[in-house]
Structures are given as C-alpha cells and as structure tokens.
C-alpha cells in the first residue's frame, strides 16, 4: 500500500513541471538578463570613470532614483499615452483589415487606392501631425489618428499578402463544394492570413506608442510625450531617461500581449498549413 501511495503522490509532478518554461526559453531569458546587466554595469563604469555630469548622461543609479522618486508622475503620464495608443491601434488596424479585404476582392479598388496608401506612408508622420492638430484640435483626436496612421500601412500590406497566400488546392476544393465568397473567406482566407496579421500587429503595437508620443509633442499638456519635453527643457536628464524607459515598457507590454494572443488563437503550425 505504501508503494501505491507513493505512486499516487508522484503522478501529478509531470503536470507541474510541464507548466514551467522550456530550457531553451530559460536560456534565452537568462542571456537577455545577462546582456542587460553587463550593459548597465558598463554604462555605470563609463559615467563614473569619466566623470560625465548627470545633466548630460545620467548613470543607471540616477535613472533608478528618478524612477523611484517620480513613479507617481510617470504612471499618471502613462495613462493618456496608453489610451491614445490603444485607440489608435484599434482604429488603424481595423481600417487596414477592411481595406485589405476590399483590395483582395476588388482589383479595381486596389489599383486605385493602393498608390494612395503608399503616398500617405511616404509622408513623415512629424509633418502630418501639425496638419492634424489644425484640423482636429488639441484634444485626444489627433493623437489617436497619428497612432492609427502608423499602424495602418504594415497591417494593410501583411493582410493583403496573407489573404492571397491561400493554398490553391483549398480554393479549388471550396469551389467544388460550391462555397460562397463569404464561406471561403471565413473558412480559408482568414486562417491563412492570421500569421501575417499577427506579424503586423506585433510591429504596429510598438509603433502606435511612438505615434501617440509624437502627437503629444505637437500639442498636449499631459502624457509621456509632454513629460519628455518638460524633462528636456528642465535639463532633468534622469527623469528624461526614466520617461523613455516608461515608454519602452509600455511598448514591450503591448508586444507581449499581442504575442500571447497569437499563441492562444493560432494553435496550428502556419508552415504546415501553407
């Protein structure tokens, strides 16, 4: 009986170990932490040995102090930036997906408006921002539109490519089964495009934060962009670096969320499906 009990208690252990990250993931995380640690140590040594003033390049310890001291201010500034970036992310990617579907199913529409999309992409976002401020005012609207513009083009290009990368044999099979265009889209094209779409989303989720910050540079009294300008004009380099780090954390968090959604939604091997 004692043997049976030991077996029963030992049985759940493989389930517990299966939850832990794989050795490859642990090694990648370890190397990343090691590289970041060495960079911070080297940064600290250079600033200390050469006596670089903190108002020019602060040491990591100064940045850490600014993070601790100004944490409430940084969190307060992050809220409007996250809101603007999130709404711009939703708006830009939604419009991009709708336009991509229209391009796939209507060649004339693609020939007419694809060059327009490329033209908009070639215009620097810093040049568009003042125009949007004049048109939309000094509220949250121009920041959302700027973030949406940055998200739009990568998702459009990848979505069009994904919708068209369907296995011809699958299309032929759906044709034999007399499937409608809607059924082909829902059952074939969207599954083929999902890997491409998520690749674009992981790019745009980081870029939309940049778009929101650029919009705040043009005109705002709150947000990460406003705090960056304020810290620069005050020659407060430690807080400036802390604000940059906060923006980076926001972008990395968005990237991680999209990556988790990708793993949750795409449960098949995209290479095998192609």
Coordinates of C-alpha atoms in Angstrom, one line a residue:
X1 CA 0.0 0.0 0.0
X2 CA 2.8 2.4 0.7
X3 CA 4.2 1.8 -2.8
X4 CA 0.8 2.7 -4.3
X5 CA 0.5 5.8 -2.2
X6 CA 4.0 7.0 -3.3
X7 CA 3.0 6.4 -6.9
X8 CA -0.2 8.4 -6.5
X9 CA 1.6 11.3 -4.9
X10 CA 4.3 11.3 -7.6
X11 CA 1.9 11.2 -10.5
X12 CA 1.0 14.9 -10.5
X13 CA 4.6 16.0 -10.7
X14 CA 5.0 15.8 -14.5
X15 CA 2.0 18.2 -14.8
X16 CA 3.7 20.7 -12.6
X17 CA 6.9 20.5 -14.5
X18 CA 5.1 20.9 -17.8
X19 CA 3.9 24.4 -16.7
X20 CA 7.5 25.6 -16.4
X21 CA 9.2 27.2 -19.4
X22 CA 11.4 25.0 -21.6
X23 CA 15.2 25.0 -21.2
X24 CA 15.5 27.0 -24.4
X25 CA 13.2 29.7 -23.1
X26 CA 15.0 29.8 -19.8
X27 CA 18.4 30.1 -21.5
X28 CA 17.1 32.9 -23.8
X29 CA 15.8 34.8 -20.8
X30 CA 19.0 34.2 -18.9
X31 CA 21.1 35.5 -21.7
X32 CA 18.9 38.6 -22.2
X33 CA 19.2 39.4 -18.4
X34 CA 23.0 38.8 -18.6
X35 CA 23.4 41.1 -21.6
X36 CA 21.2 43.8 -20.0
X37 CA 23.1 43.6 -16.7
X38 CA 26.5 43.9 -18.5
X39 CA 25.3 46.9 -20.4
X40 CA 24.1 48.7 -17.3
X41 CA 27.4 47.9 -15.5
X42 CA 29.4 49.2 -18.4
X43 CA 27.3 52.3 -18.6
X44 CA 27.8 52.9 -14.9
X45 CA 31.6 52.5 -15.1
X46 CA 31.9 54.8 -18.1
X47 CA 29.9 57.6 -16.4
X48 CA 31.7 57.2 -13.1
X49 CA 35.3 56.9 -14.5
X50 CA 35.0 59.8 -17.0
X51 CA 33.0 62.0 -14.6
X52 CA 30.1 62.6 -17.0
X53 CA 27.7 65.1 -15.5
X54 CA 24.3 63.7 -14.7
X55 CA 22.5 66.5 -16.7
X56 CA 24.2 65.2 -19.8
X57 CA 24.2 61.4 -19.4
X58 CA 22.9 60.1 -16.0
X59 CA 24.2 56.9 -14.5
X60 CA 21.8 53.9 -14.2
X61 CA 21.7 54.6 -10.5
X62 CA 20.5 58.1 -11.2
X63 CA 17.8 56.8 -13.5
X64 CA 16.7 54.2 -10.9
X65 CA 16.5 57.0 -8.4
X66 CA 14.3 59.1 -10.8
X67 CA 12.1 56.1 -11.4
X68 CA 11.6 55.6 -7.6
X69 CA 11.1 59.3 -6.9
X70 CA 8.9 60.2 -9.9
X71 CA 7.0 56.9 -10.2
X72 CA 3.5 58.5 -9.5
X73 CA 4.2 61.2 -12.1
X74 CA 5.3 58.6 -14.7
X75 CA 2.3 56.4 -14.0
X76 CA 0.0 59.5 -14.4
X77 CA 1.6 60.4 -17.7
X78 CA 1.4 56.9 -19.0
X79 CA -2.4 56.7 -18.7
X80 CA -3.3 59.1 -21.5
X81 CA -0.5 57.8 -23.7
X82 CA -1.7 54.2 -23.3
X83 CA -5.3 55.3 -24.1
X84 CA -4.2 57.2 -27.2
X85 CA -2.0 54.3 -28.4
X86 CA -4.7 51.7 -27.7
X87 CA -7.4 53.6 -29.5
X88 CA -5.1 54.4 -32.4
X89 CA -4.1 50.7 -32.6
X90 CA -7.7 49.6 -32.8
X91 CA -8.7 52.3 -35.3
X92 CA -5.7 51.9 -37.6
X93 CA -5.7 48.1 -37.7
X94 CA -9.5 47.8 -38.2
X95 CA -9.4 50.1 -41.2
X96 CA -6.4 48.3 -42.6
X97 CA -8.1 44.9 -42.4
X98 CA -11.3 46.3 -44.0
X99 CA -9.2 47.9 -46.8
X100 CA -7.2 44.7 -47.3
X101 CA -10.4 42.7 -47.8
X102 CA -11.6 45.2 -50.3
X103 CA -8.3 45.0 -52.2
X104 CA -8.4 41.2 -52.3
X105 CA -11.9 41.0 -53.6
X106 CA -11.9 44.1 -55.9
X107 CA -8.8 44.6 -58.1
X108 CA -10.1 48.0 -59.4
X109 CA -10.2 49.3 -55.8
X110 CA -6.7 48.1 -55.2
X111 CA -5.3 49.7 -58.3
X112 CA -7.0 53.0 -57.4
X113 CA -6.2 53.3 -53.7
X114 CA -3.1 51.2 -53.1
X115 CA -0.9 54.0 -54.5
X116 CA -2.7 56.5 -52.2
X117 CA -1.8 54.3 -49.2
X118 CA 1.8 54.2 -50.3
X119 CA 1.8 58.0 -50.7
X120 CA 0.5 58.5 -47.2
X121 CA 3.1 56.2 -45.9
X122 CA 5.9 58.2 -47.5
X123 CA 4.9 61.4 -45.8
X124 CA 6.8 61.8 -42.5
X125 CA 4.5 61.5 -39.5
X126 CA 6.1 64.6 -37.9
X127 CA 4.9 66.6 -41.0
X128 CA 1.4 65.2 -40.8
X129 CA 1.0 65.9 -37.1
X130 CA 0.7 69.7 -37.2
X131 CA -1.9 69.4 -40.0
X132 CA -4.0 67.0 -37.9
X133 CA -3.7 69.3 -34.9
X134 CA -5.1 72.2 -37.0
X135 CA -8.0 70.1 -38.3
X136 CA -8.9 68.1 -35.2
X137 CA -7.9 70.5 -32.5
X138 CA -5.7 70.0 -29.4
X139 CA -7.6 67.1 -27.8
X140 CA -7.1 63.4 -27.9
X141 CA -8.3 63.0 -31.5
X142 CA -5.1 64.0 -33.4
X143 CA -3.0 61.7 -31.2
X144 CA -5.3 58.8 -32.0
X145 CA -5.2 59.5 -35.7
X146 CA -1.4 59.7 -35.7
X147 CA -1.1 56.4 -33.9
X148 CA -3.7 54.9 -36.3
X149 CA -1.7 56.1 -39.4
X150 CA 1.5 54.5 -38.1
X151 CA -0.4 51.2 -37.6
X152 CA -2.3 51.3 -40.9
X153 CA 0.3 50.5 -43.5
X154 CA 2.1 47.5 -42.0
X155 CA -1.2 45.7 -41.3
X156 CA -2.5 46.6 -44.8
X157 CA 0.5 45.1 -46.6
X158 CA 0.7 42.0 -44.5
X159 CA -3.1 41.4 -44.5
X160 CA -3.3 41.6 -48.3
X161 CA -0.4 39.2 -48.6
X162 CA -1.9 36.8 -46.1
X163 CA -5.4 36.8 -47.7
X164 CA -3.8 35.9 -51.0
X165 CA -1.4 33.2 -49.7
X166 CA -4.1 30.6 -49.7
X167 CA -3.3 27.1 -50.9
X168 CA -4.8 26.9 -54.5
X169 CA -5.9 23.3 -53.8
X170 CA -8.0 24.5 -50.9
X171 CA -9.6 27.2 -53.1
X172 CA -10.3 24.6 -55.7
X173 CA -11.9 22.3 -53.1
X174 CA -14.1 25.1 -51.9
X175 CA -15.1 25.8 -55.5
X176 CA -16.1 22.2 -56.0
X177 CA -18.2 22.3 -52.8
X178 CA -19.9 25.4 -54.2
X179 CA -18.8 27.6 -51.3
X180 CA -19.7 31.2 -51.4
X181 CA -17.1 34.0 -51.1
X182 CA -18.1 34.6 -47.5
X183 CA -17.5 30.9 -46.6
X184 CA -14.2 30.9 -48.4
X185 CA -13.1 34.0 -46.5
X186 CA -14.3 32.7 -43.1
X187 CA -13.0 29.1 -43.5
X188 CA -9.9 29.5 -45.7
X189 CA -8.6 33.0 -46.2
X190 CA -8.8 34.3 -42.7
X191 CA -6.9 31.3 -41.3
X192 CA -4.2 31.7 -44.0
X193 CA -3.9 35.4 -43.2
X194 CA -3.7 35.2 -39.4
X195 CA 0.0 34.6 -39.1
X196 CA 0.7 37.6 -41.4
X197 CA -1.8 39.8 -39.5
X198 CA -0.2 39.0 -36.1
X199 CA 3.2 39.7 -37.5
X200 CA 2.0 43.1 -38.5
X201 CA 0.2 43.6 -35.2
X202 CA 3.4 43.0 -33.3
X203 CA 5.0 45.8 -35.3
X204 CA 2.2 48.2 -35.0
X205 CA 1.6 47.7 -31.3
X206 CA 5.0 49.2 -30.6
X207 CA 4.8 51.9 -33.3
X208 CA 1.4 53.2 -32.1
X209 CA 3.1 54.2 -28.8
X210 CA 5.5 56.3 -30.9
X211 CA 2.6 57.8 -32.8
X212 CA 0.9 58.8 -29.5
X213 CA 4.1 60.4 -28.2
X214 CA 4.7 62.3 -31.4
X215 CA 1.1 63.6 -31.2
X216 CA 1.8 64.8 -27.7
X217 CA 4.9 66.6 -28.8
X218 CA 2.9 68.7 -31.2
X219 CA 0.5 69.9 -28.6
X220 CA -0.5 68.5 -25.2
X221 CA -0.3 69.1 -21.5
X222 CA -0.2 65.5 -20.4
X223 CA 1.2 62.2 -21.4
X224 CA 4.6 60.6 -21.9
X225 CA 5.5 63.0 -24.8
X226 CA 4.7 66.0 -22.8
X227 CA 6.7 64.7 -19.9
X228 CA 9.7 64.1 -22.2
X229 CA 9.6 67.7 -23.5
X230 CA 9.2 69.0 -20.0
X231 CA 12.1 67.0 -18.7
X232 CA 14.3 68.1 -21.6
X233 CA 13.6 71.8 -21.1
X234 CA 14.2 71.4 -17.4
X235 CA 17.6 69.7 -18.1
X236 CA 16.3 66.8 -15.9
X237 CA 18.2 64.0 -17.6
X238 CA 17.5 61.3 -15.0
X239 CA 13.7 61.9 -15.3
X240 CA 14.1 62.1 -19.1
X241 CA 15.7 58.7 -19.2
X242 CA 13.1 57.3 -16.8
X243 CA 10.3 58.6 -19.1
X244 CA 12.0 56.9 -22.1
X245 CA 12.1 53.7 -20.1
X246 CA 8.5 54.0 -19.2
X247 CA 7.6 54.4 -22.9
X248 CA 9.7 51.3 -23.7
X249 CA 7.9 49.3 -21.0
X250 CA 4.5 50.3 -22.5
X251 CA 5.6 49.2 -25.9
X252 CA 7.1 45.9 -24.7
X253 CA 3.9 45.1 -22.7
X254 CA 1.8 45.6 -25.8
X255 CA 4.1 43.4 -27.8
X256 CA 3.9 40.7 -25.1
X257 CA 0.0 40.9 -25.0
X258 CA -0.2 40.5 -28.8
X259 CA 2.3 37.6 -28.7
X260 CA 0.2 35.8 -26.1
X261 CA -3.0 36.4 -28.2
X262 CA -1.2 35.0 -31.2
X263 CA -0.2 31.8 -29.3
X264 CA -3.8 31.5 -28.0
X265 CA -5.5 32.0 -31.3
X266 CA -3.1 30.3 -33.7
X267 CA -2.9 26.7 -32.4
X268 CA -1.8 25.2 -35.6
X269 CA 1.5 25.2 -37.4
X270 CA 1.3 28.0 -40.0
X271 CA 4.1 26.4 -42.1
X272 CA 2.3 23.1 -42.3
X273 CA -1.0 24.9 -43.1
X274 CA 0.6 26.6 -46.1

